[in-house]
mmCIF file of C-alpha atoms and ligand atoms in Angstrom:
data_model
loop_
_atom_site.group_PDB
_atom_site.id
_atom_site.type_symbol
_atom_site.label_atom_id
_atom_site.label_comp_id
_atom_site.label_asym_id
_atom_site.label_seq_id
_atom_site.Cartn_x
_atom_site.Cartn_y
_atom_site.Cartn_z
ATOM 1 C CA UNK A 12 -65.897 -63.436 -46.641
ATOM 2 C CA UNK A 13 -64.225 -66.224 -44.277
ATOM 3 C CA UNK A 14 -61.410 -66.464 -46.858
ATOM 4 C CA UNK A 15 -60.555 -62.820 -47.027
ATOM 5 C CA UNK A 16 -60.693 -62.816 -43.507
ATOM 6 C CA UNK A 17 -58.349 -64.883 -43.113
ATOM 7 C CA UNK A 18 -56.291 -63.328 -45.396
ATOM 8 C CA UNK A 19 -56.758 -60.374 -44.027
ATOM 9 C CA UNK A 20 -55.507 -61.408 -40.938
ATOM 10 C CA UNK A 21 -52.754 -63.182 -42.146
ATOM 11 C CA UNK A 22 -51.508 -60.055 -44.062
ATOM 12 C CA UNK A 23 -50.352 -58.270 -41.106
ATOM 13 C CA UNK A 24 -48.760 -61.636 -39.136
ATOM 14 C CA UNK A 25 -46.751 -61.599 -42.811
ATOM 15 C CA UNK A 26 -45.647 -58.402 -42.521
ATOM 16 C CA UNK A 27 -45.055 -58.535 -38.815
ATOM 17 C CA UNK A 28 -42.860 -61.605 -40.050
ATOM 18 C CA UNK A 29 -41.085 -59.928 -42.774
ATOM 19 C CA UNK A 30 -39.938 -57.173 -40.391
ATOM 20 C CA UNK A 31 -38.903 -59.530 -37.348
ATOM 21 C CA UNK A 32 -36.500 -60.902 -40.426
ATOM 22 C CA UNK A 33 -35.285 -57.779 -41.411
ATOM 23 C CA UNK A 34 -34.253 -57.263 -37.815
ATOM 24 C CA UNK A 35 -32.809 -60.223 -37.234
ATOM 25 C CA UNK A 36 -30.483 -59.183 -39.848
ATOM 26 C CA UNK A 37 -30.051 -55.273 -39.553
ATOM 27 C CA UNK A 38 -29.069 -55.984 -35.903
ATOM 28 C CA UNK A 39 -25.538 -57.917 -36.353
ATOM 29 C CA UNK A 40 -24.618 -55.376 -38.775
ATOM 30 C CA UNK A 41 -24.665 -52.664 -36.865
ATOM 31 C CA UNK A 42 -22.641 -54.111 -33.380
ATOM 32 C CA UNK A 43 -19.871 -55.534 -36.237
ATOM 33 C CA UNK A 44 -20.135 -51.847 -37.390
ATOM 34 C CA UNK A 45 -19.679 -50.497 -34.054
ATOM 35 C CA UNK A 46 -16.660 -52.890 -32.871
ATOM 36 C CA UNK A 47 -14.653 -51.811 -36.635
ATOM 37 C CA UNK A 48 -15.537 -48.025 -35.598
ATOM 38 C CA UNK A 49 -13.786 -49.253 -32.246
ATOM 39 C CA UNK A 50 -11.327 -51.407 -34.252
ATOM 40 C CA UNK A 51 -10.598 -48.242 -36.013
ATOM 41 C CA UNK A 52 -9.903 -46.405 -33.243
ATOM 42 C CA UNK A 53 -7.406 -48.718 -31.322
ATOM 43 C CA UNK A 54 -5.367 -48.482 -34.950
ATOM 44 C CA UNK A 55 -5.211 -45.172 -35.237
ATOM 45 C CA UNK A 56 -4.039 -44.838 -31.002
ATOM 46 C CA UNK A 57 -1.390 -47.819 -32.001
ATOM 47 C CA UNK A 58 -0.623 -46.026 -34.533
ATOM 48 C CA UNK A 59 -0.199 -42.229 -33.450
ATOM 49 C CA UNK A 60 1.826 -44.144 -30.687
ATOM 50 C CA UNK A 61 3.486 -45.680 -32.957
ATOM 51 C CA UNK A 62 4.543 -42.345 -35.016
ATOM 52 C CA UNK A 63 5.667 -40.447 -31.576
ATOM 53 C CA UNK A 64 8.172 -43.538 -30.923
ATOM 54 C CA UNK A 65 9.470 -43.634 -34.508
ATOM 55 C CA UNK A 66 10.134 -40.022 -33.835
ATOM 56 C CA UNK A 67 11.458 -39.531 -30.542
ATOM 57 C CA UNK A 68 14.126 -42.531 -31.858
ATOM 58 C CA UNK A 69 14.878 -40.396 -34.602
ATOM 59 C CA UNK A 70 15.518 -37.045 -32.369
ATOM 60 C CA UNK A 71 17.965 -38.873 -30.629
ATOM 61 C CA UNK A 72 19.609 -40.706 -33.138
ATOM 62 C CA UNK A 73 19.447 -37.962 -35.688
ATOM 63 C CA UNK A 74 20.335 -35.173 -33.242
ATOM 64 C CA UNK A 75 23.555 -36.362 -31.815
ATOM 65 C CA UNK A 76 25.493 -34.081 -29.026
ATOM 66 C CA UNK A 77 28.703 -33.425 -28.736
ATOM 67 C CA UNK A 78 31.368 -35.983 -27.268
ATOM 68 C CA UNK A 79 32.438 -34.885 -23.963
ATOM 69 C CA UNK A 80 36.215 -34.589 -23.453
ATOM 70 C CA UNK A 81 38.250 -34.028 -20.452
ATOM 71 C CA UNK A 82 41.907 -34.396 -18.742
ATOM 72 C CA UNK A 83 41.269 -37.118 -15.791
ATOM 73 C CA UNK A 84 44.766 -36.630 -14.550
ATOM 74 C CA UNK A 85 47.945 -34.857 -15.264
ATOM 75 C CA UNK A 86 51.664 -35.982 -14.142
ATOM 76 C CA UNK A 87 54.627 -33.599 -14.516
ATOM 77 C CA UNK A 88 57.797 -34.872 -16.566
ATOM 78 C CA UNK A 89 61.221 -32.692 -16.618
ATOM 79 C CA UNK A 90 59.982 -30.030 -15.187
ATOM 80 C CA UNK A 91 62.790 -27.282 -15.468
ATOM 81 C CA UNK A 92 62.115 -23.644 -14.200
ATOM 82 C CA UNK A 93 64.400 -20.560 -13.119
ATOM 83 C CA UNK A 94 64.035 -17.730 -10.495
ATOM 84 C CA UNK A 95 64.898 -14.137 -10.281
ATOM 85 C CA UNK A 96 66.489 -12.532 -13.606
ATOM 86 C CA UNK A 97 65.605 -14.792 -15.970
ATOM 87 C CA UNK A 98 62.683 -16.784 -15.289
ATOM 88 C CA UNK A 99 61.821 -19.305 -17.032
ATOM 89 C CA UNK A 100 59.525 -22.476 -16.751
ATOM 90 C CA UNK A 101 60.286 -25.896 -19.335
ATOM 91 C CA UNK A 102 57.882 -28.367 -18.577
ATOM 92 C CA UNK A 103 56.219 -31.949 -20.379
ATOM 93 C CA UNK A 104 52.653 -32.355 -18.688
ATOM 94 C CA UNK A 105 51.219 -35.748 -19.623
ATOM 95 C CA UNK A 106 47.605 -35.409 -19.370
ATOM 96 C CA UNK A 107 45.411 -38.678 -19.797
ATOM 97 C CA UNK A 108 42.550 -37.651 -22.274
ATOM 98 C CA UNK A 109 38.896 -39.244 -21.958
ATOM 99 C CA UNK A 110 36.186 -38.920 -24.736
ATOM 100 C CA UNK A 111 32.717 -39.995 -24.137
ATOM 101 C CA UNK A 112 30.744 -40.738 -27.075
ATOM 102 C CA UNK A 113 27.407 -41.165 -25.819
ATOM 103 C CA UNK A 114 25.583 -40.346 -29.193
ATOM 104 C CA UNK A 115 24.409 -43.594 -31.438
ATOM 105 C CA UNK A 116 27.129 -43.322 -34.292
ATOM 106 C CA UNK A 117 30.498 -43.237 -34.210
ATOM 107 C CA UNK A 118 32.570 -39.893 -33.565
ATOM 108 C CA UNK A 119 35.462 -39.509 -36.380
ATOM 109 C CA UNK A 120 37.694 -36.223 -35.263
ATOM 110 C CA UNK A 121 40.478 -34.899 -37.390
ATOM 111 C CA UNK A 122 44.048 -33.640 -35.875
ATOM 112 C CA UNK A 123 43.819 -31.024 -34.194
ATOM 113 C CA UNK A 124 46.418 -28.640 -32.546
ATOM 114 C CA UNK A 125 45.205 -27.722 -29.067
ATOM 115 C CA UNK A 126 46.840 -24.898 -26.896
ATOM 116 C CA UNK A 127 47.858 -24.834 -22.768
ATOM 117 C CA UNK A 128 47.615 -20.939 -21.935
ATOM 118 C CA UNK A 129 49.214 -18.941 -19.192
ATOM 119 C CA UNK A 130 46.529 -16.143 -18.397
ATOM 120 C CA UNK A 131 45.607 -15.648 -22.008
ATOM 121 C CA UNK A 132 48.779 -16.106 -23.661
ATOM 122 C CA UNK A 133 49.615 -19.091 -25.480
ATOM 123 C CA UNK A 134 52.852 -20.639 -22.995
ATOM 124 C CA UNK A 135 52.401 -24.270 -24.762
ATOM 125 C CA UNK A 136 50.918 -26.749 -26.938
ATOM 126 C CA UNK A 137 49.287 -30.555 -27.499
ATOM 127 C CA UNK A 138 48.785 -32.600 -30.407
ATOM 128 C CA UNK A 139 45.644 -35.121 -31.113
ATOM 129 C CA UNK A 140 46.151 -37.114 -33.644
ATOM 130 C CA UNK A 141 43.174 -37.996 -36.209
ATOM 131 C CA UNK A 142 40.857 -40.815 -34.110
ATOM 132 C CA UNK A 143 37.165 -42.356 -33.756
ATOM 133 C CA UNK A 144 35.048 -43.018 -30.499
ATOM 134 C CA UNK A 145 32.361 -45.687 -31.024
ATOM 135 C CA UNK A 146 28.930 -45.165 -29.994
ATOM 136 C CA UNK A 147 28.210 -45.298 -26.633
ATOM 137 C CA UNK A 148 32.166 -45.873 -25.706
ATOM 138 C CA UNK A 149 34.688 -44.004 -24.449
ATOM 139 C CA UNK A 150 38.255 -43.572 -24.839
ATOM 140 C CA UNK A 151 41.200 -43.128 -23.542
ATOM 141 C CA UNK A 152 44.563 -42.078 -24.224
ATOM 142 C CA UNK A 153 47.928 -39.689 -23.379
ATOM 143 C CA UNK A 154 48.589 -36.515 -25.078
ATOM 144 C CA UNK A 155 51.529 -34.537 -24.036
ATOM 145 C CA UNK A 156 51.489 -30.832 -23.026
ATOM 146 C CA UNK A 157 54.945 -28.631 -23.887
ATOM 147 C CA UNK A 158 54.788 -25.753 -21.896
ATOM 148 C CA UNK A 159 57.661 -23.732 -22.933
ATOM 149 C CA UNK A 160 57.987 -19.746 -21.107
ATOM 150 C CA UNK A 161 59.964 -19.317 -24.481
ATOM 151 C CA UNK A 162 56.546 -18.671 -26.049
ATOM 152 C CA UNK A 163 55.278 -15.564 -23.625
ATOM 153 C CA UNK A 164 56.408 -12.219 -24.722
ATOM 154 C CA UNK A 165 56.013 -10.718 -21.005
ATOM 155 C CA UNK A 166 57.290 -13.008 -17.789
ATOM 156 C CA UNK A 167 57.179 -10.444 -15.559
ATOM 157 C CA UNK A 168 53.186 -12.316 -13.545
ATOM 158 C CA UNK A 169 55.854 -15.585 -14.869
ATOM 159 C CA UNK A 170 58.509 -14.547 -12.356
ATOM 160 C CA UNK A 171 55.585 -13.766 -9.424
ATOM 161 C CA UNK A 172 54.510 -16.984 -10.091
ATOM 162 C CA UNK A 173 57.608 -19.092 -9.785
ATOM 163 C CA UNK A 174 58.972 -16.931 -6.760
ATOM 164 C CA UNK A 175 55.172 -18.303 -5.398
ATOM 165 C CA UNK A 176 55.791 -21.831 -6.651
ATOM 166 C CA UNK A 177 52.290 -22.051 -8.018
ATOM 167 C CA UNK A 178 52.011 -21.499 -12.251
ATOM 168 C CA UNK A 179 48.269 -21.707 -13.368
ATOM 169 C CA UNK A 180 47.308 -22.919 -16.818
ATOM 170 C CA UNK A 181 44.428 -23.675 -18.985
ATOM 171 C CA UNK A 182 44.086 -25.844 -21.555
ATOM 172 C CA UNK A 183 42.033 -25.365 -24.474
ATOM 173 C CA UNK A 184 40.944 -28.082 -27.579
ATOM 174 C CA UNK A 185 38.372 -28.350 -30.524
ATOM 175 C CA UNK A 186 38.136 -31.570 -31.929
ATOM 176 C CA UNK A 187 36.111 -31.136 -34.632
ATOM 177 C CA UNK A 188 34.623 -34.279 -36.730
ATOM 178 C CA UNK A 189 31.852 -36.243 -37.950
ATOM 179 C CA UNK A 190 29.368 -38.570 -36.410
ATOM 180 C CA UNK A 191 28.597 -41.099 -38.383
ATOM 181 C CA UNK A 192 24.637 -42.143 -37.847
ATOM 182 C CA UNK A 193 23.452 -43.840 -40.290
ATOM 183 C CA UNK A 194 24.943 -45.610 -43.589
ATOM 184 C CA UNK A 195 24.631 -42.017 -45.542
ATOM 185 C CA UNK A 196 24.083 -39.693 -42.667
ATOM 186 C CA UNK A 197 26.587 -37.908 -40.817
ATOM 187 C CA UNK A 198 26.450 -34.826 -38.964
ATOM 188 C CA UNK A 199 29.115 -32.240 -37.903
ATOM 189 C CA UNK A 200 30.078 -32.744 -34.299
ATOM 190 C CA UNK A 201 33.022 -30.696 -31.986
ATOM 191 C CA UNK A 202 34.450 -32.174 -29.001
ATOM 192 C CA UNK A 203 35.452 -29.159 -26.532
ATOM 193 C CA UNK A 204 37.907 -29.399 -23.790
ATOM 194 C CA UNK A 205 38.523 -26.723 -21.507
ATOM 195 C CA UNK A 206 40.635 -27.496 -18.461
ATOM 196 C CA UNK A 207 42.356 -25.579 -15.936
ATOM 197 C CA UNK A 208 44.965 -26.719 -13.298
ATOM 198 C CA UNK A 209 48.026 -25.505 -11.163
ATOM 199 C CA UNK A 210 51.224 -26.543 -11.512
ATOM 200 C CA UNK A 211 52.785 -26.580 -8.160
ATOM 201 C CA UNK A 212 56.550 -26.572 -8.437
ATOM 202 C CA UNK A 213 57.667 -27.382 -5.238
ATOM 203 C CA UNK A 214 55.914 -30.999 -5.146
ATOM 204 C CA UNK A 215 56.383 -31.215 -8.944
ATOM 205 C CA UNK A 216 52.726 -32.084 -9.300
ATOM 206 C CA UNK A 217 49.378 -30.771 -11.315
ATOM 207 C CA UNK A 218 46.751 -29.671 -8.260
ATOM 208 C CA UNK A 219 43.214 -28.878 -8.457
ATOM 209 C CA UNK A 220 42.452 -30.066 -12.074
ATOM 210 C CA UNK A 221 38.893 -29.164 -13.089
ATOM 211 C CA UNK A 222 37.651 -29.563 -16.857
ATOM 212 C CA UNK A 223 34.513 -28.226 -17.767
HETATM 213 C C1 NAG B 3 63.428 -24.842 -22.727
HETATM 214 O O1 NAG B 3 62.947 -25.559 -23.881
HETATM 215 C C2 NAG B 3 63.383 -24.989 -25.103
HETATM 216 C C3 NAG B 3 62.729 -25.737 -26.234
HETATM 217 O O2 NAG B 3 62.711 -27.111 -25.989
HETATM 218 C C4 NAG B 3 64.919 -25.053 -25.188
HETATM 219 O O3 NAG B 3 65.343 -24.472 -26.382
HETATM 220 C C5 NAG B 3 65.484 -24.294 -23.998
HETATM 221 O O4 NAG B 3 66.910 -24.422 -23.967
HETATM 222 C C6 NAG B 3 64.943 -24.790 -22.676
HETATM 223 N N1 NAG B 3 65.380 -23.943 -21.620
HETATM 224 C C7 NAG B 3 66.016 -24.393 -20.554
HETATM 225 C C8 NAG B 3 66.514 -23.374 -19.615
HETATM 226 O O5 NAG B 3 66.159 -25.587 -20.359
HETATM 227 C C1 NAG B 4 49.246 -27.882 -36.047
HETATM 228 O O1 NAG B 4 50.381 -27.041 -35.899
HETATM 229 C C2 NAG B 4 51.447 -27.359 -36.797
HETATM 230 C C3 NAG B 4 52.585 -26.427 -36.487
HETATM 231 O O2 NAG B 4 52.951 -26.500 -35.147
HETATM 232 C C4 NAG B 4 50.987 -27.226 -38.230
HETATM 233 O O3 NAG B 4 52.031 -27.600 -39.107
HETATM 234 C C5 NAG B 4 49.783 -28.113 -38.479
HETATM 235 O O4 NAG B 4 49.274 -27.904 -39.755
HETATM 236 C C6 NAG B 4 48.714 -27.793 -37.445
HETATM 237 N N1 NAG B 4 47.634 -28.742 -37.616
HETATM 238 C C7 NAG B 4 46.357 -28.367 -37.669
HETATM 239 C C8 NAG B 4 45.371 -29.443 -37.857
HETATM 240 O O5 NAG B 4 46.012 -27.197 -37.566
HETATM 241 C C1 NAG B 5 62.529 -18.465 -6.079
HETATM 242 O O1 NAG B 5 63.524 -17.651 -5.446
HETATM 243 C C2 NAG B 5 63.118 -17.216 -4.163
HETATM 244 C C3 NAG B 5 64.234 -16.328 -3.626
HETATM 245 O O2 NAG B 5 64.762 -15.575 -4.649
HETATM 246 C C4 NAG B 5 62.917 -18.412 -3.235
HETATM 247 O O3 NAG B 5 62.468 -17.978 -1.976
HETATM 248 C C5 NAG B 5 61.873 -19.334 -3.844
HETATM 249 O O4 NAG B 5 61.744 -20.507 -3.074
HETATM 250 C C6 NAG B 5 62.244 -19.709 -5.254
HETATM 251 N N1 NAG B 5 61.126 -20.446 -5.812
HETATM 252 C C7 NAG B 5 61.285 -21.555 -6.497
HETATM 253 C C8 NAG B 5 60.039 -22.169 -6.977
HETATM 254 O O5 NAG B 5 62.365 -22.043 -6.707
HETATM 255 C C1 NAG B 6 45.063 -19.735 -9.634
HETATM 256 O O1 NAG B 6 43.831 -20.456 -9.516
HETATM 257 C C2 NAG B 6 43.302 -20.450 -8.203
HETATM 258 C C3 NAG B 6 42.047 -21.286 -8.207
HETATM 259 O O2 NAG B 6 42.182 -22.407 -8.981
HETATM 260 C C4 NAG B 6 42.983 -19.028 -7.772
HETATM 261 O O3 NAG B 6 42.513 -19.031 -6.447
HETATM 262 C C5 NAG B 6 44.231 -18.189 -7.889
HETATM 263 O O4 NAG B 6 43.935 -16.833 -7.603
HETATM 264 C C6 NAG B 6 44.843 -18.278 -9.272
HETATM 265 N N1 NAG B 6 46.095 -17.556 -9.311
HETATM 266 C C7 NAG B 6 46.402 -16.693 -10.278
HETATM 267 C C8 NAG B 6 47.724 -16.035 -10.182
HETATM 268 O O5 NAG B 6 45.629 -16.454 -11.189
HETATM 269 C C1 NAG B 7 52.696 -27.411 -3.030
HETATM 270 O O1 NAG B 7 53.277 -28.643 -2.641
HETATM 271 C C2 NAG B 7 53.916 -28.580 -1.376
HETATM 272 C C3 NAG B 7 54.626 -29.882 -1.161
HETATM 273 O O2 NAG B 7 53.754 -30.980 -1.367
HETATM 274 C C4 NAG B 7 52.880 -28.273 -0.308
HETATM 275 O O3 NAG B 7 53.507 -28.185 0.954
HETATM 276 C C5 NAG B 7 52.191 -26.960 -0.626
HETATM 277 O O4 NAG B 7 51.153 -26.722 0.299
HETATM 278 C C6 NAG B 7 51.637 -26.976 -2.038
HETATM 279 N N1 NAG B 7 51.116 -25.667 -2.371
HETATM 280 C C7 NAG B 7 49.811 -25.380 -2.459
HETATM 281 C C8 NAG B 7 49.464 -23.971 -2.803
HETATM 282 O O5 NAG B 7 48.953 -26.213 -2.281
#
């Protein structure tokens, strides 16, 4: 009777035992589970992060914009022009052309004929020559401007003008070309100028130059 007593009380200490071990070993397990669930989530955070840089980088490398071009001055050479009867108005304007690449590939234009307009008739003409623009540079360079009254079928506002001493022109250009992004990748890009100015004949000089 003493000796099943005993073991009687000794069964439930053992068992007490057994599951004081089992918890001493469930417990660990479950706080390394916890910090990977944690882990888990930091990685996937890093790397949604991770994705929205990658692609943001790629919108603005893959999506270049177009290279902005402009006249930043224009100086008047042989300037020839005649009143009354027969008006007419012979004039070189050297215009000092600036392309900004700002894009992350280089811009690659072809030649390209551009025109100088009087109102909305063609009075004169430029010519670029094929070129590139690195990324992130910009360039600089002359073009020249013909402006011949040859061209215009109807002088008549011509003659106004040159009794006033002040001719207006535009000029107009679409360089069109590539930009080259990556080794393979290039995308179809168009440089557009669009400047007007007034040629004022009594100074000989351009005035009020504006591109846009
Ligand atoms: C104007 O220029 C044209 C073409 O260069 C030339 O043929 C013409 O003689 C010039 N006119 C005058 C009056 O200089
Ligand atoms: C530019 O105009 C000239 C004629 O003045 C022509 O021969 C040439 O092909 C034109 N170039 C382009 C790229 O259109
Ligand atoms: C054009 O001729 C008129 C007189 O006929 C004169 O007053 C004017 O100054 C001339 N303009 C130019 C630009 O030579
Ligand atoms: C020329 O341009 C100026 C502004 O740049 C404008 O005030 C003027 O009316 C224009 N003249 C003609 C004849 O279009
Ligand atoms: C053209 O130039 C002359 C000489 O510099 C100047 O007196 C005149 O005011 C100018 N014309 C205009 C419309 O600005």
């Amino acid at each position: 009777m003493k000796e099943d007593d005993q073991s009687l009380a000794l069964a439930p200490a053992q068992t007490y035992q057994r599951s004081d071990e089992e918890y001493a070993t469930i417990k660990p397990k479950v706080v390394r589970k916890e910090r990977c669930n944690k882990c888990f989530v930091y990685f996937l955070a890093f790397f949604v992060l991770l994705c929205a840089i990658v692609l943001v980088l790629a919108l603005i490398v893959m999506h270049p914009r177009n290279p902005g071009i402009k006249l930043s001055s224009v100086t008047v050479k042989n300037l020839e022009h005649g009143n009354g009867t027969q008006p007419y108005l012979n004039v070189t304007l050297v215009a000092e052309v600036t392309i900004k690449n700002t894009n992350f590939g280089e811009f690659r234009y072809v030649d390209t004929n551009g025109s100088v307009l009087y109102g909305v008739m063609e009075i004169g003409n430029m010519k670029f020559r094929q070129g590139s623009v690195k990324a992130r540079e910009t360039n600089k360079f002359d073009v020249n401007m013909d402006v011949r009254s040859y061209r215009l079928q109807e002088t008549r506002d011509l003659s106004i003008d040159i009794n006033d001493g002040m001719v207006n022109l535009t000029s107009n250009a679409e360089l069109e070309g590539n930009m080259y992004l990556l080794k393979y990748v290039m995308k179809k890009r168009t440089a557009k100028l669009n400047c007007g100015m007034r040629l004022n004949l009594t100074s000989q000089s351009i005035q009020d130059l504006a591109c846009n």
